[in-house]
Amino acid sequence: HSMGNVLYLQPIFKAYSSHKYDTSDYFELDPEYGTLEDFTALADAVHAKGMHLVLDGVFNHMGIRSTWFQDAMASNVSKQRNWYFIGEQYGKRGYKSWQSGDTLAELRLEDKSLQETLWNSSDSVVATWLKLGADGWRLDVGTEIGREFLADLTQAAHKHKYGSLVVGEVSAYPRWWTESMDGVLSFWMGWIISGVVNGKMGGVFAGMQIQDLIYSSSMEQLLRSWIILSNHDLPRLTSKYPDATLRLFAVSLQFVLPGSVCIYYGEEIGMTGSGDPFNRAPMEWDKVGDGNEMYVHFTNLLGMRRLHRAMRIGDFHQLLSFSLLAFIRRTDRIDEIVIILANPTDRVVEEQLNVPVEDILEYTLFKDFLSNETVRIHGATCTMAVPPHSVRILTMVNEVGPNGAQYKRIYGHWQTFKGVEATFSLGDSLGELIRDPNVESTRKGHDDGLTEDLNATSASGIVNDIAIQDQEIPAQDLS
């Protein structure tokens, strides 16, 4: 069974290179990956598993072997002439290349006819592949496409296929970029995690940075972002963190921080690769199994996210600490609250932390999901030893007897009396919590699979909680 509910493929369209980021024809599947029948079979198989299929759209530039580009360079009256930046001002090449590479020509996205071809029209690139079975798009170098065109493309995709998803590669600070699309590939959050694991960013400071982003954008925007720890442009985790303890720590943080987890294929089994092409090697299927420590860790964390709603859609609130990255994830229900204690230091840390949640009552029992060790709340404080480079994932235990019965008039507990309403129980907390279960909310949409359009902006219906980024698959594996 799959670890994720979104399968995201790197470029599959006709191209000259092995990585396929130099598209020559957006409407044709590269023969190395199979036929159109293979693609539709893959889409059907993905959907049969209850998953969604996302394609990689490289719309900032394309390969110079494209007939579009060749025609544009050959004729001043070519229909595609204005689709590129062509002229003597671009030097000996005669065209503007991306990243000064000879094989990639930048696209002039300002041209209306090109917009129609790529995303606007009913027979555009975006529309065509959505109709053929794709459920969404990941946009390469989204920051270079620009927020205006990203918003246009996202709205067009939603028009072509209701509930489709558009996410973009964003290595900049995520604020505002998340407003243009359904979500972003958050390299920012990945670097926050890397800083904590490497000891170059304190846990407390990391929590402050995350809290600041929430204040300046919204909790919703963080939840819709994919957390990137590694991909085809970055070293694999095993190569980046040879120490298995640090590697497991990084993965744990990826699963507990707000956002959708994006797993680069093979990370769940500890594949190595310090850079291209070694980090793009074929999947090592023989390493999949319970005898693999990394695989077991990923599986446990995946089970945790599926079991605990707060880890998928819960708000983030930092807890004050000297040494720990400590925070809570909470929903409208008090019994879904999760306390996270992450220790980035090389020593055991045991601090008495204030947990400022009015509805967590005295002597309530919490259990660490990973170790099964327990701790009780005393006077709204939590004291528990956290081993070096590890994460405590503390979830509330449903106790039979007085400790559980005391919640009878607190909304959202297993033992709450019928008739107790959220309106009178939940206090204000960044303005993000659901206070009335009868009112539809964008947060509810993440859990139920349909994001409600409350702010008159397009939103995706795909629950992208765990995304799997797949490799450049050989043709024999595509079907």
GROMACS .gro file of C-alpha atoms in nm:
model
  479
    1HIS     CA    1   0.000   0.000   0.000
    2SER     CA    2   0.116   0.350  -0.075
    3MET     CA    3   0.270   0.585   0.177
    4GLY     CA    4   0.105   0.885   0.015
    5ASN     CA    5  -0.218   1.007  -0.136
    6VAL     CA    6  -0.053   1.214  -0.411
    7LEU     CA    7   0.191   1.075  -0.666
    8TYR     CA    8   0.390   1.358  -0.826
    9LEU     CA    9   0.593   1.272  -1.136
   10GLN     CA   10   0.886   1.468  -1.269
   11PRO     CA   11   0.850   1.578  -1.636
   12ILE     CA   12   0.718   1.305  -1.861
   13PHE     CA   13   0.681   1.502  -2.186
   14LYS     CA   14   0.896   1.459  -2.494
   15ALA     CA   15   1.244   1.596  -2.431
   16TYR     CA   16   1.604   1.530  -2.527
   17SER     CA   17   1.768   1.500  -2.185
   18SER     CA   18   1.731   1.225  -1.928
   19HIS     CA   19   1.573   1.459  -1.671
   20LYS     CA   20   1.316   1.594  -1.926
   21TYR     CA   21   1.320   1.954  -1.802
   22ASP     CA   22   1.399   2.064  -2.161
   23THR     CA   23   1.053   1.995  -2.303
   24SER     CA   24   1.029   1.977  -2.681
   25ASP     CA   25   0.658   1.888  -2.704
   26TYR     CA   26   0.414   1.938  -2.415
   27PHE     CA   27   0.143   1.737  -2.587
   28GLU     CA   28   0.348   1.422  -2.645
   29LEU     CA   29   0.460   1.167  -2.385
   30ASP     CA   30   0.829   1.089  -2.408
   31PRO     CA   31   0.869   0.741  -2.561
   32GLU     CA   32   1.121   0.647  -2.290
   33TYR     CA   33   0.828   0.649  -2.048
   34GLY     CA   34   0.582   0.462  -2.266
   35THR     CA   35   0.268   0.542  -2.460
   36LEU     CA   36  -0.045   0.742  -2.395
   37GLU     CA   37  -0.216   0.414  -2.310
   38ASP     CA   38   0.050   0.356  -2.043
   39PHE     CA   39  -0.023   0.698  -1.898
   40THR     CA   40  -0.397   0.646  -1.877
   41ALA     CA   41  -0.338   0.301  -1.723
   42LEU     CA   42  -0.115   0.462  -1.460
   43ALA     CA   43  -0.376   0.732  -1.389
   44ASP     CA   44  -0.645   0.467  -1.352
   45ALA     CA   45  -0.427   0.261  -1.117
   46VAL     CA   46  -0.346   0.567  -0.905
   47HIS     CA   47  -0.713   0.661  -0.879
   48ALA     CA   48  -0.808   0.303  -0.794
   49LYS     CA   49  -0.589   0.337  -0.485
   50GLY     CA   50  -0.771   0.654  -0.384
   51MET     CA   51  -0.469   0.864  -0.478
   52HIS     CA   52  -0.416   1.163  -0.705
   53LEU     CA   53  -0.171   1.213  -0.992
   54VAL     CA   54   0.023   1.540  -1.024
   55LEU     CA   55   0.241   1.626  -1.325
   56ASP     CA   56   0.547   1.850  -1.345
   57GLY     CA   57   0.483   2.156  -1.565
   58VAL     CA   58   0.795   2.331  -1.693
   59PHE     CA   59   0.641   2.651  -1.830
   60ASN     CA   60   0.918   2.905  -1.765
   61HIS     CA   61   1.141   2.763  -2.038
   62MET     CA   62   1.160   2.478  -2.287
   63GLY     CA   63   1.415   2.291  -2.495
   64ILE     CA   64   1.564   2.448  -2.807
   65ARG     CA   65   1.492   2.129  -3.002
   66SER     CA   66   1.121   2.210  -2.989
   67THR     CA   67   0.962   2.268  -3.331
   68TRP     CA   68   0.797   2.577  -3.178
   69PHE     CA   69   1.137   2.728  -3.102
   70GLN     CA   70   1.294   2.616  -3.428
   71ASP     CA   71   1.013   2.779  -3.626
   72ALA     CA   72   1.039   3.097  -3.418
   73MET     CA   73   1.412   3.127  -3.483
   74ALA     CA   74   1.374   3.053  -3.854
   75SER     CA   75   1.103   3.307  -3.939
   76ASN     CA   76   1.020   3.661  -3.829
   77VAL     CA   77   0.654   3.596  -3.914
   78SER     CA   78   0.630   3.267  -3.727
   79LYS     CA   79   0.326   3.239  -3.504
   80GLN     CA   80   0.557   3.134  -3.222
   81ARG     CA   81   0.807   3.420  -3.270
   82ASN     CA   82   0.666   3.618  -2.977
   83TRP     CA   83   0.662   3.314  -2.751
   84TYR     CA   84   1.036   3.359  -2.689
   85PHE     CA   85   1.282   3.639  -2.623
   86ILE     CA   86   1.457   3.662  -2.959
   87GLY     CA   87   1.688   3.934  -3.086
   88GLU     CA   88   2.042   4.060  -3.126
   89GLN     CA   89   2.040   4.194  -2.770
   90TYR     CA   90   2.074   3.837  -2.647
   91GLY     CA   91   2.421   3.792  -2.795
   92LYS     CA   92   2.551   3.523  -3.025
   93ARG     CA   93   2.271   3.284  -2.938
   94GLY     CA   94   2.008   3.529  -3.054
   95TYR     CA   95   1.768   3.426  -2.780
   96LYS     CA   96   1.735   3.454  -2.403
   97SER     CA   97   1.838   3.130  -2.237
   98TRP     CA   98   1.746   3.018  -1.889
   99GLN     CA   99   2.032   3.016  -1.639
  100SER     CA  100   2.269   3.086  -1.932
  101GLY     CA  101   2.220   2.730  -2.054
  102ASP     CA  102   2.250   2.666  -2.427
  103THR     CA  103   1.968   2.412  -2.440
  104LEU     CA  104   1.688   2.601  -2.260
  105ALA     CA  105   1.503   2.896  -2.412
  106GLU     CA  106   1.295   3.119  -2.183
  107LEU     CA  107   0.927   3.158  -2.266
  108ARG     CA  108   0.765   3.500  -2.301
  109LEU     CA  109   0.466   3.426  -2.083
  110GLU     CA  110   0.334   3.777  -2.137
  111ASP     CA  111   0.219   3.672  -2.486
  112LYS     CA  112  -0.157   3.609  -2.482
  113SER     CA  113  -0.151   3.338  -2.749
  114LEU     CA  114   0.113   3.148  -2.550
  115GLN     CA  115  -0.104   3.174  -2.238
  116GLU     CA  116  -0.391   3.026  -2.437
  117THR     CA  117  -0.170   2.739  -2.553
  118LEU     CA  118  -0.019   2.660  -2.215
  119TRP     CA  119  -0.312   2.702  -1.977
  120ASN     CA  120  -0.612   2.912  -2.078
  121SER     CA  121  -0.787   2.738  -2.366
  122SER     CA  122  -0.988   2.417  -2.340
  123ASP     CA  123  -0.726   2.238  -2.553
  124SER     CA  124  -0.426   2.389  -2.371
  125VAL     CA  125  -0.143   2.184  -2.222
  126VAL     CA  126  -0.288   2.215  -1.871
  127ALA     CA  127  -0.642   2.124  -1.981
  128THR     CA  128  -0.537   1.836  -2.207
  129TRP     CA  129  -0.351   1.638  -1.943
  130LEU     CA  130  -0.613   1.705  -1.677
  131LYS     CA  131  -0.870   1.555  -1.913
  132LEU     CA  132  -0.643   1.257  -1.977
  133GLY     CA  133  -0.635   1.168  -1.608
  134ALA     CA  134  -0.396   1.399  -1.425
  135ASP     CA  135  -0.533   1.569  -1.112
  136GLY     CA  136  -0.299   1.863  -1.087
  137TRP     CA  137   0.026   2.035  -1.168
  138ARG     CA  138   0.353   2.108  -0.991
  139LEU     CA  139   0.508   2.416  -1.153
  140ASP     CA  140   0.883   2.423  -1.201
  141VAL     CA  141   1.063   2.743  -1.085
  142GLY     CA  142   0.732   2.895  -0.981
  143THR     CA  143   0.895   3.214  -0.858
  144GLU     CA  144   1.015   3.296  -1.211
  145ILE     CA  145   0.666   3.252  -1.353
  146GLY     CA  146   0.549   3.531  -1.125
  147ARG     CA  147   0.251   3.556  -0.891
  148GLU     CA  148   0.014   3.704  -1.151
  149PHE     CA  149   0.062   3.426  -1.404
  150LEU     CA  150   0.063   3.162  -1.130
  151ALA     CA  151  -0.278   3.285  -1.018
  152ASP     CA  152  -0.407   3.286  -1.377
  153LEU     CA  153  -0.283   2.933  -1.438
  154THR     CA  154  -0.429   2.807  -1.110
  155GLN     CA  155  -0.771   2.956  -1.187
  156ALA     CA  156  -0.759   2.806  -1.537
  157ALA     CA  157  -0.675   2.461  -1.401
  158HIS     CA  158  -0.970   2.477  -1.162
  159LYS     CA  159  -1.191   2.577  -1.455
  160HIS     CA  160  -1.071   2.285  -1.666
  161LYS     CA  161  -1.109   2.030  -1.386
  162TYR     CA  162  -1.297   2.093  -1.065
  163GLY     CA  163  -1.088   2.011  -0.759
  164SER     CA  164  -0.757   2.006  -0.947
  165LEU     CA  165  -0.440   2.105  -0.764
  166VAL     CA  166  -0.169   2.356  -0.855
  167VAL     CA  167   0.146   2.385  -0.644
  168GLY     CA  168   0.465   2.569  -0.733
  169GLU     CA  169   0.833   2.536  -0.662
  170VAL     CA  170   0.913   2.828  -0.429
  171SER     CA  171   1.253   2.864  -0.269
  172ALA     CA  172   1.176   3.216  -0.146
  173TYR     CA  173   0.992   3.316   0.172
  174PRO     CA  174   0.647   3.156   0.123
  175ARG     CA  175   0.433   3.456   0.219
  176TRP     CA  176   0.221   3.586  -0.075
  177TRP     CA  177   0.333   3.302  -0.303
  178THR     CA  178   0.082   3.077  -0.130
  179GLU     CA  179  -0.194   3.321  -0.227
  180SER     CA  180  -0.132   3.263  -0.599
  181MET     CA  181  -0.166   2.884  -0.597
  182ASP     CA  182  -0.323   2.604  -0.398
  183GLY     CA  183   0.012   2.552  -0.228
  184VAL     CA  184   0.387   2.577  -0.264
  185LEU     CA  185   0.678   2.339  -0.238
  186SER     CA  186   0.817   2.495   0.078
  187PHE     CA  187   1.193   2.478   0.062
  188TRP     CA  188   1.184   2.740   0.337
  189MET     CA  189   1.040   2.492   0.586
  190GLY     CA  190   1.292   2.234   0.468
  191TRP     CA  191   1.578   2.474   0.543
  192ILE     CA  192   1.429   2.551   0.884
  193ILE     CA  193   1.437   2.178   0.959
  194SER     CA  194   1.791   2.149   0.821
  195GLY     CA  195   1.906   2.436   1.043
  196VAL     CA  196   1.759   2.274   1.352
  197VAL     CA  197   1.908   1.932   1.273
  198ASN     CA  198   2.251   2.075   1.191
  199GLY     CA  199   2.255   2.283   1.507
  200LYS     CA  200   2.280   2.609   1.313
  201MET     CA  201   1.935   2.728   1.416
  202GLY     CA  202   1.810   2.695   1.772
  203GLY     CA  203   1.484   2.512   1.826
  204VAL     CA  204   1.328   2.808   2.004
  205PHE     CA  205   1.425   3.045   1.724
  206ALA     CA  206   1.290   2.803   1.462
  207GLY     CA  207   0.954   2.799   1.638
  208MET     CA  208   0.951   3.179   1.640
  209GLN     CA  209   1.013   3.189   1.265
  210ILE     CA  210   0.725   2.952   1.196
  211GLN     CA  211   0.494   3.144   1.428
  212ASP     CA  212   0.592   3.469   1.255
  213LEU     CA  213   0.506   3.329   0.911
  214ILE     CA  214   0.164   3.224   1.040
  215TYR     CA  215   0.100   3.574   1.172
  216SER     CA  216   0.208   3.738   0.846
  217SER     CA  217   0.021   3.497   0.617
  218SER     CA  218  -0.214   3.237   0.765
  219MET     CA  219  -0.226   2.891   0.915
  220GLU     CA  220  -0.418   2.775   0.609
  221GLN     CA  221  -0.132   2.869   0.379
  222LEU     CA  222   0.117   2.665   0.578
  223LEU     CA  223  -0.111   2.363   0.577
  224ARG     CA  224  -0.136   2.380   0.198
  225SER     CA  225   0.242   2.383   0.150
  226TRP     CA  226   0.454   2.078   0.077
  227ILE     CA  227   0.755   2.040   0.308
  228ILE     CA  228   1.066   1.959   0.102
  229LEU     CA  229   1.366   1.793   0.268
  230SER     CA  230   1.518   1.647  -0.047
  231ASN     CA  231   1.448   1.615  -0.418
  232HIS     CA  232   1.622   1.566  -0.752
  233ASP     CA  233   1.824   1.888  -0.702
  234LEU     CA  234   1.934   1.816  -0.344
  235PRO     CA  235   2.142   1.548  -0.171
  236ARG     CA  236   1.951   1.252  -0.036
  237LEU     CA  237   1.900   1.242   0.340
  238THR     CA  238   2.134   0.946   0.392
  239SER     CA  239   2.412   1.137   0.215
  240LYS     CA  240   2.331   1.464   0.392
  241TYR     CA  241   2.301   1.303   0.737
  242PRO     CA  242   2.526   0.994   0.759
  243ASP     CA  243   2.435   0.977   1.130
  244ALA     CA  244   2.110   0.778   1.137
  245THR     CA  245   1.993   0.959   1.452
  246LEU     CA  246   2.004   1.296   1.275
  247ARG     CA  247   1.835   1.150   0.970
  248LEU     CA  248   1.545   1.012   1.173
  249PHE     CA  249   1.522   1.343   1.360
  250ALA     CA  250   1.489   1.539   1.034
  251VAL     CA  251   1.215   1.310   0.906
  252SER     CA  252   1.029   1.333   1.237
  253LEU     CA  253   1.027   1.712   1.215
  254GLN     CA  254   0.897   1.696   0.859
  255PHE     CA  255   0.600   1.491   0.979
  256VAL     CA  256   0.506   1.700   1.284
  257LEU     CA  257   0.542   2.056   1.152
  258PRO     CA  258   0.245   2.217   0.973
  259GLY     CA  259   0.225   2.135   0.604
  260SER     CA  260   0.202   1.840   0.369
  261VAL     CA  261   0.487   1.591   0.369
  262CYS     CA  262   0.659   1.548   0.031
  263ILE     CA  263   0.873   1.234   0.016
  264TYR     CA  264   1.129   1.201  -0.261
  265TYR     CA  265   1.113   0.841  -0.378
  266GLY     CA  266   1.362   0.615  -0.201
  267GLU     CA  267   1.405   0.834   0.106
  268GLU     CA  268   1.174   0.599   0.294
  269ILE     CA  269   1.427   0.318   0.246
  270GLY     CA  270   1.747   0.519   0.296
  271MET     CA  271   1.874   0.542  -0.061
  272THR     CA  272   2.200   0.736  -0.104
  273GLY     CA  273   2.304   1.001  -0.354
  274SER     CA  274   2.499   1.320  -0.288
  275GLY     CA  275   2.404   1.488  -0.616
  276ASP     CA  276   2.297   1.449  -0.977
  277PRO     CA  277   2.290   1.185  -1.122
  278PHE     CA  278   2.340   0.969  -0.812
  279ASN     CA  279   2.033   1.109  -0.635
  280ARG     CA  280   1.819   1.008  -0.935
  281ALA     CA  281   1.909   0.638  -0.937
  282PRO     CA  282   1.632   0.378  -0.985
  283MET     CA  283   1.422   0.277  -0.686
  284GLU     CA  284   1.576  -0.004  -0.480
  285TRP     CA  285   1.266  -0.213  -0.421
  286ASP     CA  286   1.455  -0.490  -0.244
  287LYS     CA  287   1.510  -0.256   0.054
  288VAL     CA  288   1.138  -0.211   0.121
  289GLY     CA  289   1.034  -0.399   0.434
  290ASP     CA  290   1.015  -0.407   0.811
  291GLY     CA  291   1.384  -0.493   0.839
  292ASN     CA  292   1.471  -0.142   0.718
  293GLU     CA  293   1.494   0.108   1.008
  294MET     CA  294   1.414   0.409   0.791
  295TYR     CA  295   1.117   0.237   0.631
  296VAL     CA  296   0.976   0.145   0.972
  297HIS     CA  297   1.022   0.504   1.093
  298PHE     CA  298   0.842   0.648   0.790
  299THR     CA  299   0.563   0.393   0.829
  300ASN     CA  300   0.516   0.478   1.198
  301LEU     CA  301   0.505   0.851   1.129
  302LEU     CA  302   0.262   0.801   0.844
  303GLY     CA  303   0.036   0.603   1.075
  304MET     CA  304   0.059   0.882   1.330
  305ARG     CA  305  -0.055   1.147   1.081
  306ARG     CA  306  -0.341   0.932   0.957
  307LEU     CA  307  -0.455   0.855   1.311
  308HIS     CA  308  -0.427   1.207   1.453
  309ARG     CA  309  -0.626   1.475   1.274
  310ALA     CA  310  -0.437   1.758   1.446
  311MET     CA  311  -0.117   1.652   1.270
  312ARG     CA  312  -0.285   1.699   0.932
  313ILE     CA  313  -0.492   2.013   0.983
  314GLY     CA  314  -0.416   2.141   1.334
  315ASP     CA  315  -0.303   2.492   1.421
  316PHE     CA  316   0.052   2.558   1.539
  317HIS     CA  317   0.124   2.732   1.870
  318GLN     CA  318   0.477   2.756   2.006
  319LEU     CA  319   0.545   2.669   2.369
  320LEU     CA  320   0.808   2.873   2.551
  321SER     CA  321   1.126   2.678   2.616
  322PHE     CA  322   1.497   2.733   2.677
  323SER     CA  323   1.626   2.457   2.450
  324LEU     CA  324   1.340   2.273   2.277
  325LEU     CA  325   1.141   2.331   1.963
  326ALA     CA  326   0.816   2.286   2.153
  327PHE     CA  327   0.466   2.349   2.023
  328ILE     CA  328   0.112   2.219   2.014
  329ARG     CA  329  -0.104   2.122   1.718
  330ARG     CA  330  -0.475   2.156   1.793
  331THR     CA  331  -0.812   2.143   1.624
  332ASP     CA  332  -1.158   2.233   1.753
  333ARG     CA  333  -1.161   1.913   1.963
  334ILE     CA  334  -0.957   1.911   2.283
  335ASP     CA  335  -0.901   1.535   2.266
  336GLU     CA  336  -0.718   1.578   1.934
  337ILE     CA  337  -0.450   1.810   2.072
  338VAL     CA  338  -0.090   1.697   2.026
  339ILE     CA  339   0.209   1.830   2.221
  340ILE     CA  340   0.541   1.819   2.033
  341LEU     CA  341   0.876   1.833   2.213
  342ALA     CA  342   1.176   1.829   1.978
  343ASN     CA  343   1.526   1.828   2.120
  344PRO     CA  344   1.792   1.958   1.875
  345THR     CA  345   2.073   1.940   2.131
  346ASP     CA  346   2.322   1.661   2.202
  347ARG     CA  347   2.206   1.618   2.562
  348VAL     CA  348   1.890   1.501   2.738
  349VAL     CA  349   1.662   1.799   2.803
  350GLU     CA  350   1.396   1.796   3.073
  351GLU     CA  351   1.212   2.126   3.116
  352GLN     CA  352   0.888   2.221   3.286
  353LEU     CA  353   0.690   2.380   3.003
  354ASN     CA  354   0.377   2.587   3.036
  355VAL     CA  355   0.094   2.452   2.817
  356PRO     CA  356  -0.146   2.750   2.794
  357VAL     CA  357  -0.458   2.561   2.689
  358GLU     CA  358  -0.751   2.623   2.920
  359ASP     CA  359  -0.928   2.300   2.834
  360ILE     CA  360  -0.647   2.059   2.923
  361LEU     CA  361  -0.742   1.966   3.277
  362GLU     CA  362  -0.534   1.859   3.577
  363TYR     CA  363  -0.367   1.517   3.573
  364THR     CA  364  -0.459   1.446   3.211
  365LEU     CA  365  -0.250   1.161   3.071
  366PHE     CA  366  -0.050   1.197   2.748
  367LYS     CA  367   0.142   0.920   2.571
  368ASP     CA  368   0.439   0.954   2.335
  369PHE     CA  369   0.335   0.797   2.004
  370LEU     CA  370   0.684   0.671   1.923
  371SER     CA  371   0.806   0.538   2.260
  372ASN     CA  372   0.474   0.479   2.445
  373GLU     CA  373   0.617   0.662   2.748
  374THR     CA  374   0.362   0.870   2.937
  375VAL     CA  375   0.342   1.200   3.121
  376ARG     CA  376   0.067   1.378   3.315
  377ILE     CA  377  -0.024   1.745   3.302
  378HIS     CA  378   0.008   1.931   3.632
  379GLY     CA  379  -0.117   2.287   3.669
  380ALA     CA  380  -0.109   2.339   3.291
  381THR     CA  381   0.256   2.233   3.274
  382CYS     CA  382   0.432   1.939   3.114
  383THR     CA  383   0.765   1.796   3.229
  384MET     CA  384   0.924   1.513   3.032
  385ALA     CA  385   1.280   1.415   2.945
  386VAL     CA  386   1.354   1.436   2.573
  387PRO     CA  387   1.657   1.240   2.444
  388PRO     CA  388   1.909   1.415   2.215
  389HIS     CA  389   1.799   1.469   1.855
  390SER     CA  390   1.458   1.316   1.906
  391VAL     CA  391   1.092   1.415   1.902
  392ARG     CA  392   0.820   1.343   2.157
  393ILE     CA  393   0.473   1.324   1.998
  394LEU     CA  394   0.239   1.343   2.297
  395THR     CA  395  -0.125   1.253   2.238
  396MET     CA  396  -0.407   1.259   2.491
  397VAL     CA  397  -0.519   0.926   2.643
  398ASN     CA  398  -0.889   0.850   2.691
  399GLU     CA  399  -0.888   0.737   3.054
  400VAL     CA  400  -1.186   0.566   3.211
  401GLY     CA  401  -1.272   0.708   3.553
  402PRO     CA  402  -1.239   1.051   3.718
  403ASN     CA  403  -0.956   1.172   3.494
  404GLY     CA  404  -1.172   1.131   3.186
  405ALA     CA  405  -1.504   1.215   3.346
  406GLN     CA  406  -1.384   1.563   3.446
  407TYR     CA  407  -1.416   1.662   3.080
  408LYS     CA  408  -1.793   1.616   3.081
  409ARG     CA  409  -1.862   1.987   3.014
  410ILE     CA  410  -1.554   2.057   2.800
  411TYR     CA  411  -1.627   2.052   2.427
  412GLY     CA  412  -1.451   1.798   2.209
  413HIS     CA  413  -1.354   1.523   2.452
  414TRP     CA  414  -1.448   1.156   2.426
  415GLN     CA  415  -1.653   1.189   2.746
  416THR     CA  416  -1.816   1.529   2.678
  417PHE     CA  417  -2.186   1.545   2.760
  418LYS     CA  418  -2.416   1.574   2.461
  419GLY     CA  419  -2.529   1.931   2.406
  420VAL     CA  420  -2.202   2.098   2.503
  421GLU     CA  421  -2.130   2.340   2.219
  422ALA     CA  422  -1.797   2.459   2.087
  423THR     CA  423  -1.916   2.820   2.086
  424PHE     CA  424  -1.887   2.846   2.463
  425SER     CA  425  -1.579   2.631   2.507
  426LEU     CA  426  -1.313   2.744   2.264
  427GLY     CA  427  -1.125   3.065   2.329
  428ASP     CA  428  -0.965   3.281   2.061
  429SER     CA  429  -0.636   3.143   1.932
  430LEU     CA  430  -0.493   3.335   1.636
  431GLY     CA  431  -0.845   3.341   1.497
  432GLU     CA  432  -0.786   3.006   1.328
  433LEU     CA  433  -0.981   2.754   1.535
  434ILE     CA  434  -1.326   2.634   1.436
  435ARG     CA  435  -1.563   2.769   1.698
  436ASP     CA  436  -1.889   2.645   1.557
  437PRO     CA  437  -1.907   2.297   1.403
  438ASN     CA  438  -2.217   2.399   1.206
  439VAL     CA  439  -2.021   2.659   1.009
  440GLU     CA  440  -1.828   2.533   0.706
  441SER     CA  441  -1.460   2.611   0.713
  442THR     CA  442  -1.158   2.581   0.492
  443ARG     CA  443  -0.994   2.380   0.769
  444LYS     CA  444  -1.272   2.122   0.755
  445GLY     CA  445  -1.213   2.096   0.383
  446HIS     CA  446  -0.862   1.967   0.435
  447ASP     CA  447  -0.993   1.683   0.646
  448ASP     CA  448  -1.293   1.591   0.433
  449GLY     CA  449  -1.131   1.618   0.094
  450LEU     CA  450  -1.299   1.935  -0.036
  451THR     CA  451  -1.163   2.279   0.042
  452GLU     CA  452  -1.447   2.528   0.068
  453ASP     CA  453  -1.409   2.855  -0.123
  454LEU     CA  454  -1.477   3.100   0.157
  455ASN     CA  455  -1.273   3.393   0.030
  456ALA     CA  456  -1.385   3.388  -0.334
  457THR     CA  457  -1.050   3.242  -0.434
  458SER     CA  458  -0.987   2.912  -0.607
  459ALA     CA  459  -0.901   2.617  -0.387
  460SER     CA  460  -0.806   2.259  -0.451
  461GLY     CA  461  -1.014   1.961  -0.360
  462ILE     CA  462  -0.714   1.731  -0.333
  463VAL     CA  463  -0.611   1.626   0.017
  464ASN     CA  464  -0.236   1.654  -0.035
  465ASP     CA  465  -0.125   1.540   0.309
  466ILE     CA  466   0.152   1.310   0.188
  467ALA     CA  467   0.300   1.353  -0.159
  468ILE     CA  468   0.544   1.108  -0.315
  469GLN     CA  469   0.782   1.256  -0.574
  470ASP     CA  470   0.865   0.986  -0.824
  471GLN     CA  471   1.178   0.936  -1.028
  472GLU     CA  472   1.227   0.948  -1.403
  473ILE     CA  473   1.080   0.601  -1.447
  474PRO     CA  474   1.196   0.367  -1.724
  475ALA     CA  475   0.931   0.286  -1.982
  476GLN     CA  476   0.887  -0.069  -1.857
  477ASP     CA  477   0.790   0.059  -1.511
  478LEU     CA  478   0.538   0.326  -1.610
  479SER     CA  479   0.250   0.088  -1.661
   0.00000   0.00000   0.00000
